[in-house]
Coordinates of C-alpha atoms and ligand atoms in Angstrom, one line a residue:
M1 CA 13.7 9.9 23.5
K2 CA 14.1 10.8 27.2
K3 CA 12.9 7.4 28.5
E4 CA 15.6 5.0 29.8
N5 CA 13.6 2.0 28.7
V6 CA 11.1 1.4 26.0
K7 CA 8.7 -1.5 25.4
I8 CA 8.4 -2.2 21.7
L9 CA 5.8 -4.3 19.9
G10 CA 7.5 -5.9 16.9
I11 CA 5.8 -7.4 13.9
E12 CA 7.6 -9.6 11.3
S13 CA 5.7 -10.7 8.1
S14 CA 8.3 -10.6 5.4
C15 CA 8.1 -14.3 4.4
D16 CA 6.3 -17.3 5.7
E17 CA 6.4 -16.7 9.4
T18 CA 3.9 -14.4 11.1
A19 CA 5.7 -13.2 14.3
V20 CA 4.9 -10.8 17.1
S21 CA 7.2 -10.0 20.0
I22 CA 7.5 -7.5 22.8
V23 CA 11.0 -6.4 23.8
E24 CA 12.0 -4.0 26.5
V25 CA 15.1 -2.1 25.3
S26 CA 17.2 0.1 27.5
K27 CA 19.5 3.0 26.8
N28 CA 22.6 0.9 27.4
D29 CA 21.7 -1.2 24.4
K30 CA 20.4 -4.2 26.4
G31 CA 17.2 -5.9 25.7
K32 CA 14.8 -8.1 27.6
I33 CA 12.4 -10.3 25.5
L34 CA 9.0 -10.2 27.2
S35 CA 7.2 -12.3 24.7
N36 CA 8.1 -14.0 21.4
I37 CA 5.5 -15.7 19.3
V38 CA 6.1 -17.2 15.9
F39 CA 3.4 -18.7 13.8
S40 CA 4.9 -20.8 11.0
Q41 CA 2.9 -21.2 7.8
I42 CA 4.9 -24.3 6.8
D43 CA 1.8 -26.5 6.6
E44 CA 0.1 -24.1 4.2
H45 CA 3.1 -23.9 1.8
S46 CA 4.5 -27.4 2.0
P47 CA 2.2 -28.9 -0.6
F48 CA 3.8 -26.5 -3.1
G49 CA 7.4 -27.2 -2.0
G50 CA 8.1 -23.5 -1.4
V51 CA 6.5 -20.2 -0.3
V52 CA 3.5 -19.1 -2.3
P53 CA 3.4 -15.2 -1.8
E54 CA -0.4 -15.0 -2.2
I55 CA -1.0 -17.7 0.5
A56 CA 1.5 -16.0 2.8
S57 CA -0.2 -12.6 2.6
R58 CA -3.6 -14.0 3.3
S59 CA -2.3 -16.1 6.2
H60 CA -0.6 -13.0 7.7
V61 CA -3.9 -11.1 7.6
E62 CA -5.7 -13.9 9.4
S63 CA -3.2 -14.6 12.2
L64 CA -1.6 -11.2 13.0
S65 CA -4.3 -9.8 15.2
P66 CA -4.7 -12.8 17.5
L67 CA -0.9 -13.1 17.7
I68 CA -0.7 -9.5 18.9
D69 CA -3.2 -10.3 21.7
Q70 CA -1.3 -13.4 22.6
A71 CA 2.1 -11.5 22.7
L72 CA 0.6 -8.9 25.0
E73 CA -0.9 -11.5 27.3
E74 CA 2.3 -13.4 27.5
A75 CA 4.2 -10.2 28.4
C76 CA 1.4 -9.4 31.0
L77 CA 0.9 -6.0 29.3
K78 CA -1.9 -4.0 27.8
I79 CA -1.6 -2.4 24.4
E80 CA -1.5 1.0 26.2
D81 CA 1.8 0.0 27.9
I82 CA 3.6 -0.1 24.6
D83 CA 6.0 2.8 23.8
G84 CA 6.5 2.2 20.1
V85 CA 5.6 -0.2 17.4
A86 CA 8.2 -1.7 14.9
A87 CA 7.4 -3.6 11.8
T88 CA 9.6 -5.2 9.1
S89 CA 9.3 -2.8 6.1
G90 CA 11.7 -4.7 3.8
P91 CA 13.2 -6.6 2.2
G92 CA 10.8 -9.4 1.6
L93 CA 7.6 -10.5 -0.1
I94 CA 5.7 -7.3 -0.7
G95 CA 2.2 -8.5 0.1
G96 CA 3.3 -9.8 3.5
L97 CA 5.3 -6.7 4.3
I98 CA 2.3 -4.5 3.5
V99 CA 0.1 -6.6 5.9
G100 CA 2.6 -6.2 8.9
L101 CA 3.5 -2.6 8.2
T102 CA -0.1 -1.4 7.7
T103 CA -1.1 -3.2 11.0
A104 CA 1.8 -1.4 12.8
K105 CA 0.7 2.0 11.2
G106 CA -2.8 1.4 12.5
I107 CA -1.5 0.7 16.1
A108 CA 0.8 3.7 15.9
L109 CA -2.0 6.0 14.8
G110 CA -4.6 4.6 17.2
L111 CA -2.3 4.9 20.3
N112 CA -0.4 7.9 19.1
I113 CA 2.9 6.2 19.6
P114 CA 6.0 6.1 17.3
L115 CA 6.3 3.8 14.3
I116 CA 9.7 2.4 13.3
G117 CA 10.1 0.6 10.0
V118 CA 12.8 -2.0 10.4
N119 CA 15.1 -3.6 7.8
H120 CA 14.8 -7.4 8.2
L121 CA 18.5 -7.9 7.6
E122 CA 19.4 -5.4 10.3
G123 CA 17.2 -7.5 12.6
H124 CA 19.3 -10.6 11.8
A125 CA 22.5 -8.6 12.0
L126 CA 21.9 -7.1 15.5
T127 CA 20.2 -10.2 17.1
P128 CA 23.5 -11.5 18.6
I129 CA 23.8 -8.2 20.6
L130 CA 20.4 -9.1 22.2
T131 CA 20.8 -12.8 22.6
N132 CA 24.5 -13.3 23.2
D133 CA 25.3 -10.0 25.0
I134 CA 28.1 -9.0 22.6
S135 CA 28.8 -5.6 21.1
P136 CA 30.2 -4.4 17.8
P137 CA 32.5 -4.3 16.0
Y138 CA 32.1 -7.8 14.6
I139 CA 32.3 -9.7 11.3
L140 CA 28.9 -11.0 10.3
L141 CA 27.9 -13.9 8.0
L142 CA 24.2 -13.3 7.3
V143 CA 22.9 -16.6 5.8
S144 CA 19.2 -16.9 5.2
G145 CA 16.7 -18.0 2.6
G146 CA 17.0 -14.8 0.6
H147 CA 20.5 -13.5 1.5
T148 CA 24.1 -14.6 1.9
Q149 CA 26.4 -11.7 2.9
L150 CA 29.6 -11.0 4.7
I151 CA 29.3 -7.8 6.5
M152 CA 31.4 -5.7 8.8
V153 CA 29.2 -4.4 11.6
K154 CA 31.2 -1.4 12.8
S155 CA 28.5 -0.1 15.2
I156 CA 24.7 -0.2 15.5
G157 CA 23.6 1.4 12.2
Q158 CA 27.0 1.3 10.4
Y159 CA 27.4 -1.7 8.1
S160 CA 29.7 -2.4 5.1
Q161 CA 29.3 -5.3 2.8
I162 CA 32.4 -7.4 2.1
G163 CA 30.7 -10.0 0.0
T164 CA 27.4 -11.2 -1.2
T165 CA 25.9 -14.0 -3.5
I166 CA 26.0 -13.4 -7.2
D167 CA 23.0 -15.8 -7.7
D168 CA 21.2 -18.0 -5.2
A169 CA 21.4 -17.6 -1.4
A170 CA 22.7 -20.4 0.8
G171 CA 19.2 -21.1 2.1
E172 CA 18.0 -21.4 -1.5
A173 CA 20.7 -23.9 -2.2
F174 CA 19.4 -26.0 0.6
D175 CA 15.8 -25.5 -0.3
K176 CA 16.1 -26.2 -4.0
A177 CA 18.2 -29.3 -3.4
A178 CA 15.7 -30.6 -0.9
K179 CA 12.9 -30.0 -3.3
F180 CA 14.7 -31.8 -6.1
L181 CA 15.6 -34.8 -3.8
D182 CA 12.0 -34.7 -2.5
I183 CA 13.1 -35.0 1.1
G184 CA 10.7 -32.5 2.7
Y185 CA 10.0 -28.9 3.3
P186 CA 11.5 -26.6 4.6
G187 CA 14.6 -27.9 2.9
G188 CA 17.4 -26.7 5.2
P189 CA 16.6 -28.8 8.3
A190 CA 15.5 -31.8 6.1
L191 CA 18.8 -31.8 4.2
E192 CA 20.9 -31.3 7.4
N193 CA 19.1 -34.3 9.0
L194 CA 19.7 -36.5 6.0
A195 CA 23.3 -35.4 5.7
K196 CA 24.0 -36.7 9.2
K197 CA 23.6 -40.3 7.9
G198 CA 25.7 -39.9 4.7
N199 CA 29.3 -39.9 3.6
N200 CA 30.3 -36.3 2.8
K201 CA 33.2 -37.3 0.7
K202 CA 31.3 -39.7 -1.6
Y203 CA 30.5 -37.1 -4.3
N204 CA 32.8 -34.3 -5.4
F205 CA 30.6 -31.3 -6.0
P206 CA 32.3 -28.0 -7.2
R207 CA 33.2 -25.1 -4.9
P208 CA 32.2 -22.2 -7.1
L209 CA 34.4 -19.1 -7.1
Q210 CA 37.0 -20.8 -4.9
N211 CA 39.9 -19.2 -6.9
S212 CA 38.4 -15.7 -6.9
N213 CA 40.0 -13.2 -4.6
E214 CA 36.6 -11.6 -3.8
C215 CA 34.4 -12.6 -0.9
N216 CA 31.4 -13.3 -3.1
F217 CA 29.4 -16.5 -3.2
S218 CA 27.8 -18.5 -6.0
F219 CA 25.5 -21.5 -5.3
S220 CA 23.4 -22.0 -8.5
G221 CA 26.1 -24.2 -10.2
L222 CA 26.3 -26.4 -7.2
K223 CA 22.6 -27.2 -7.4
T224 CA 22.9 -27.9 -11.2
S225 CA 25.7 -30.4 -10.5
L226 CA 23.7 -32.1 -7.8
I227 CA 20.9 -32.6 -10.3
R228 CA 23.4 -34.0 -12.9
E229 CA 25.0 -36.4 -10.4
A230 CA 21.6 -37.6 -9.1
K231 CA 20.4 -38.3 -12.6
K232 CA 23.6 -40.4 -13.3
I233 CA 23.1 -42.7 -10.3
E234 CA 19.4 -43.3 -10.7
P235 CA 17.6 -45.2 -9.1
I236 CA 18.6 -43.5 -5.9
N237 CA 18.4 -45.7 -2.7
D238 CA 18.4 -44.4 0.9
E239 CA 22.2 -44.7 1.2
T240 CA 23.0 -42.8 -2.0
L241 CA 20.4 -40.2 -1.1
A242 CA 22.1 -39.6 2.3
D243 CA 25.5 -39.5 0.6
L244 CA 24.3 -36.9 -2.0
A245 CA 22.9 -34.8 0.8
A246 CA 26.1 -35.0 2.9
S247 CA 28.4 -34.3 0.0
Y248 CA 26.2 -31.4 -1.2
Q249 CA 26.1 -29.9 2.3
E250 CA 29.8 -30.3 2.6
A251 CA 30.3 -28.3 -0.6
I252 CA 28.1 -25.5 0.8
I253 CA 30.0 -25.5 4.0
D254 CA 33.3 -25.3 2.2
C255 CA 32.2 -22.3 0.1
I256 CA 31.0 -20.5 3.3
K257 CA 34.2 -21.3 5.1
M258 CA 36.5 -20.2 2.3
K259 CA 34.8 -16.9 1.8
S260 CA 34.4 -16.3 5.5
E261 CA 38.1 -16.8 5.9
K262 CA 38.9 -14.4 3.1
A263 CA 36.7 -11.8 4.7
I264 CA 38.3 -12.3 8.1
R265 CA 41.8 -12.0 6.7
N266 CA 40.9 -8.8 4.7
I267 CA 39.1 -7.2 7.6
L268 CA 41.8 -8.0 10.2
K269 CA 44.4 -6.6 7.9
E270 CA 42.5 -3.4 7.2
N271 CA 41.6 -2.8 10.9
Q272 CA 44.8 -3.6 12.7
N273 CA 44.2 -0.9 15.3
T274 CA 40.7 -2.1 16.1
E275 CA 40.1 -5.2 18.2
I276 CA 37.5 -7.4 16.4
Q277 CA 36.7 -10.2 18.8
Y278 CA 33.8 -11.9 17.2
F279 CA 32.9 -13.8 14.0
V280 CA 29.1 -14.0 14.1
A281 CA 26.6 -16.0 12.0
S282 CA 22.9 -15.2 11.9
G283 CA 19.9 -16.0 9.7
G284 CA 18.1 -19.3 9.2
V285 CA 21.0 -21.2 7.7
A286 CA 23.1 -20.3 10.8
S287 CA 21.0 -22.9 12.7
N288 CA 22.8 -25.7 10.8
K289 CA 25.0 -27.5 13.3
A290 CA 27.6 -28.6 10.8
I291 CA 28.0 -25.0 9.6
R292 CA 28.3 -23.7 13.2
D293 CA 30.9 -26.3 14.0
S294 CA 33.0 -25.5 11.0
L295 CA 32.8 -21.8 11.7
T296 CA 33.8 -22.3 15.3
V297 CA 37.0 -23.9 14.1
L298 CA 37.6 -21.1 11.6
A299 CA 37.0 -18.3 14.1
N300 CA 39.3 -20.0 16.7
K301 CA 42.1 -20.3 14.0
H302 CA 42.0 -16.5 13.7
K303 CA 41.8 -16.0 17.5
M304 CA 38.2 -14.9 17.3
K305 CA 35.2 -16.1 19.2
F306 CA 32.4 -17.7 17.1
I307 CA 28.9 -16.4 18.0
A308 CA 25.5 -17.5 16.7
P309 CA 22.1 -16.8 18.3
P310 CA 20.1 -19.7 19.7
I311 CA 18.3 -21.5 16.9
K312 CA 14.9 -19.9 17.4
F313 CA 16.5 -16.5 17.0
C314 CA 18.5 -17.5 13.9
T315 CA 15.3 -18.1 11.9
D316 CA 12.7 -15.4 11.4
N317 CA 11.2 -13.9 14.5
A318 CA 9.8 -10.6 15.7
A319 CA 12.0 -10.1 18.7
M320 CA 14.8 -9.0 16.3
I321 CA 12.4 -6.5 14.8
A322 CA 11.2 -5.1 18.2
W323 CA 14.9 -5.0 19.3
V324 CA 16.0 -2.9 16.3
G325 CA 12.9 -0.7 16.7
G326 CA 13.9 0.0 20.3
L327 CA 17.5 0.7 19.5
R328 CA 16.4 3.2 16.9
L329 CA 13.7 4.8 19.0
L330 CA 16.1 5.4 21.8
R331 CA 18.4 7.1 19.3
G332 CA 15.6 9.5 18.4
Q333 CA 14.7 7.8 15.1
K334 CA 11.2 7.1 14.1
D335 CA 9.3 7.0 10.8
K336 CA 6.4 8.8 9.3
L337 CA 3.2 7.0 8.7
D338 CA 3.6 7.1 5.0
I339 CA 6.8 4.9 4.9
P340 CA 6.5 2.3 2.1
A341 CA 7.1 -1.4 2.2
R342 CA 10.2 -2.3 0.2
A343 CA 10.8 -5.6 -1.5
R344 CA 14.5 -4.7 -1.8
W345 CA 16.4 -2.8 0.8
S346 CA 20.1 -3.5 1.4
L347 CA 21.8 -3.0 4.7
E348 CA 24.2 -0.4 3.4
E349 CA 21.3 1.8 2.4
I350 CA 20.3 2.2 6.1
K351 CA 23.0 4.8 6.4
I352 CA 21.0 7.1 4.1
R353 CA 17.9 6.6 6.1
E354 CA 19.8 7.5 9.3
V355 CA 20.8 10.8 7.7
V356 CA 17.3 11.5 6.6
N357 CA 16.0 10.9 10.1
E358 CA 18.5 13.0 12.0
Ligands
KG4_1 O1 16.2 -16.3 8.2 P1 15.2 -17.2 7.7 O2 14.2 -17.9 8.7 O3 14.3 -16.5 6.6 C1 14.8 -15.6 5.7 O4 15.0 -14.4 6.0 O5 15.1 -16.1 4.6 O6 15.9 -18.4 6.8 C2 15.2 -19.4 6.2 C3 16.2 -20.3 5.5 C4 15.5 -21.3 4.6 O7 16.2 -21.3 3.3 C5 15.8 -22.6 5.4 O8 15.9 -23.8 4.6 C6 17.2 -22.3 6.0 O9 17.1 -20.9 6.4 N1 17.5 -23.1 7.2 C7 18.5 -24.0 7.2 C8 18.4 -24.7 8.4 N2 17.3 -24.2 9.1 C9 16.7 -23.2 8.3 N3 19.5 -24.3 6.3 C10 20.3 -25.2 6.6 N4 20.3 -26.0 7.8 C11 19.3 -25.7 8.7 N5 19.3 -26.4 9.8
ZN2 ZN1 15.2 -13.8 7.8

């Protein structure tokens, strides 16, 4: 692409947020967010204590078009001013992905502009470059409702996975515990708030895989032991509820900390000739203050700087999708109109897509 700057319309619809954003991306890998709109479907899903895929898809259909108008208006742009359209094409709930991707295809076809299908995880992974003005290489902890991964971000488009979860994601550990304790939805912020009032040493929950040398996580046993403990102390009063939440969150934090430290040690050892300045956290769970505080201490211990995007860019948004779309478009990459939505799509597979596109 010859242009020095591109204005990208981004669409995110992989889960329970319908989001539209316009980001101006320049060839020196800097971005300016011109508008960023997130419509949360929380109210529609909360009676069920979790995301109902069918409801999510229908809601995306209803809200996407007005949100696109709103994003253009906020950016003071007309649709004709857009240079490319990017949509999350995976991983995520397939119905929602199809809604966003098909809308993007329609816009690309109607305006004869490029379409870029973006990997949602790459959106989270590259957000800190947009919001915190850093550049790779960096070590990334991607912690969301569907994923928990430690990744080496070597450069834009080059990722290697150091560890992942073998069962539940960290966000699921928060959400399932909150549902069981009946403290509100979405579970992460509800549990974090309650934990602030509790004693985090009161109950001793396990730290799964703590003796393993790998950087993989496991959270499902932790949830089971919470249920067991809670049943033992029934009836639960406000104080014990807060203590359970605080002790449970502490166990999650410990697991994240232990595996992050292993990853840092391994990567620094293997890359002694490369300066890796940053330990970065992104994804919804990275908005948790106790987790941020604990990772700041960890990064400093290893003479690294801890970076996490502002909270509204940790959770799902479309600025991250427009941003990745722009980075790719300026590198000459675009997709054909027949690209599929993909429920599963790992970050490491992106390399293959790059080769195909070159
Ligand atoms: O990145 P995200 O918005 O969506 C996915 O891609 O999954 O992450 C959502 C997840 C949910 O599991 C939510 O409970 C969790 O992030 N979360 C939190 C907090 N805020 C959101 N978990 C812990 N503490 C929080 N403050
Ligand atoms: Zn996400």
